[in-house]
């Protein structure tokens, strides 16, 4: 009897650890077509789920505006390493604690868990909204970027990027419209730079944003605008 109780307690502890590992924020990394075995970035940095102990919440920045909370939530049932949502007929599989899989008839979607970390959000907000940055977003050889939090264009308008800050369960994300709206994990912030984790079929890549230092801002803006017109 004692050994049975110990076994039951062990099972409950293991189940609790598994559930806790599943809870958190998950973002789509890539998709695979099961027929061709080709990877796709169609939903990378787009589909996002928040898993709690009895509910799963979804968010799609391609279809929704972030308003600070999740609008769509579903109760799920757990069976070993599978979470199923009967109301909409989908299942999540957990091959390991770092990944979940969502299958449909056309493709298999792979999601990566966002790491919990603490950042100085006020400091980051000031850094990102008060400076111009250079980075490699693939628009041109070296992209000049300004960020804004309102529908109005900022003073510096090269590659304007609209953003929203997202703070979820010690996970810090940026809802940004780089090449279509997406959700990006904030990797780290420094005095004059920051980086984001970007998911793709090649894996997780870190993109650096460095503050652009110029002696004469007005002259720099004029040159940049001339280059844009010439293109």
Short mmCIF file of C-alpha atoms in Angstrom, two decimals, residues 54-142:
data_model
loop_
_atom_site.label_atom_id
_atom_site.label_comp_id
_atom_site.label_asym_id
_atom_site.label_seq_id
_atom_site.Cartn_x
_atom_site.Cartn_y
_atom_site.Cartn_z
CA UNK A 54 -6.70 24.60 -18.05
CA UNK A 55 -6.97 26.96 -21.06
CA UNK A 56 -5.20 27.87 -24.29
CA UNK A 57 -5.38 31.42 -25.68
CA UNK A 58 -4.51 32.34 -29.25
CA UNK A 59 -3.35 35.51 -31.01
CA UNK A 60 -2.69 36.19 -34.69
CA UNK A 61 -1.19 39.65 -35.38
CA UNK A 62 -1.98 39.17 -39.05
CA UNK A 63 -5.67 39.33 -38.15
CA UNK A 64 -5.87 41.03 -34.76
CA UNK A 65 -4.60 44.18 -33.09
CA UNK A 66 -2.90 43.65 -29.76
CA UNK A 67 -5.00 45.33 -27.04
CA UNK A 68 -3.17 44.02 -24.01
CA UNK A 69 -5.14 40.81 -23.51
CA UNK A 70 -6.02 37.63 -25.40
CA UNK A 71 -9.53 37.70 -26.86
CA UNK A 72 -9.78 34.04 -27.88
CA UNK A 73 -9.49 31.30 -25.24
CA UNK A 74 -10.34 27.59 -25.23
CA UNK A 75 -10.63 24.94 -22.53
CA UNK A 76 -8.43 21.92 -23.24
CA UNK A 77 -8.25 18.28 -22.22
CA UNK A 78 -4.93 16.62 -21.41
CA UNK A 79 -3.96 13.05 -22.31
CA UNK A 80 -0.28 12.28 -21.66
CA UNK A 81 1.66 14.62 -23.99
CA UNK A 82 -1.38 15.77 -26.00
CA UNK A 83 -3.61 18.77 -25.32
CA UNK A 84 -6.88 18.66 -27.26
CA UNK A 85 -9.50 21.37 -27.76
CA UNK A 86 -12.76 19.52 -28.56
CA UNK A 87 -14.70 22.72 -29.32
CA UNK A 88 -12.58 23.44 -32.41
CA UNK A 89 -11.20 19.96 -33.08
CA UNK A 90 -7.44 20.55 -32.80
CA UNK A 91 -4.67 18.88 -30.83
CA UNK A 92 -1.26 20.02 -29.61
CA UNK A 93 1.52 17.48 -29.25
CA UNK A 94 4.50 17.96 -26.92
CA UNK A 95 7.53 16.00 -28.19
CA UNK A 96 9.68 17.80 -25.58
CA UNK A 97 9.49 20.71 -23.15
CA UNK A 98 10.83 23.20 -25.72
CA UNK A 99 8.44 22.49 -28.60
CA UNK A 100 4.78 21.93 -29.42
CA UNK A 101 3.33 20.65 -32.69
CA UNK A 102 -0.02 21.52 -34.24
CA UNK A 103 -1.12 19.34 -37.16
CA UNK A 104 -3.67 20.01 -39.86
CA UNK A 105 -4.35 18.36 -43.22
CA UNK A 106 -1.94 20.59 -45.15
CA UNK A 107 0.99 21.16 -42.80
CA UNK A 108 2.57 20.63 -39.41
CA UNK A 109 3.22 23.79 -37.39
CA UNK A 110 6.13 23.85 -34.93
CA UNK A 111 6.07 26.27 -31.98
CA UNK A 112 8.93 27.38 -29.75
CA UNK A 113 8.52 28.42 -26.12
CA UNK A 114 9.52 31.96 -25.18
CA UNK A 115 11.99 32.20 -22.32
CA UNK A 116 10.95 34.07 -19.20
CA UNK A 117 13.25 36.96 -18.42
CA UNK A 118 13.24 40.34 -16.77
CA UNK A 119 13.99 43.52 -18.72
CA UNK A 120 13.67 47.20 -17.87
CA UNK A 121 10.62 47.92 -20.02
CA UNK A 122 10.63 51.68 -19.38
CA UNK A 123 14.30 51.88 -20.36
CA UNK A 124 13.66 49.81 -23.48
CA UNK A 125 10.65 51.91 -24.48
CA UNK A 126 12.72 55.09 -24.19
CA UNK A 127 15.62 53.56 -26.15
CA UNK A 128 13.50 52.30 -29.01
CA UNK A 129 11.29 55.38 -29.42
CA UNK A 130 13.93 58.09 -29.02
CA UNK A 131 16.56 56.83 -31.45
CA UNK A 132 17.22 55.87 -35.05
CA UNK A 133 18.71 52.42 -35.60
CA UNK A 134 20.64 50.54 -38.24
CA UNK A 135 20.02 46.85 -38.80
CA UNK A 136 19.69 44.20 -41.49
CA UNK A 137 16.04 43.57 -42.30
CA UNK A 138 16.71 42.68 -45.91
CA UNK A 139 15.27 45.84 -47.41
CA UNK A 140 18.69 47.10 -48.49
CA UNK A 141 22.35 46.61 -47.59
CA UNK A 142 22.00 48.54 -44.34
#
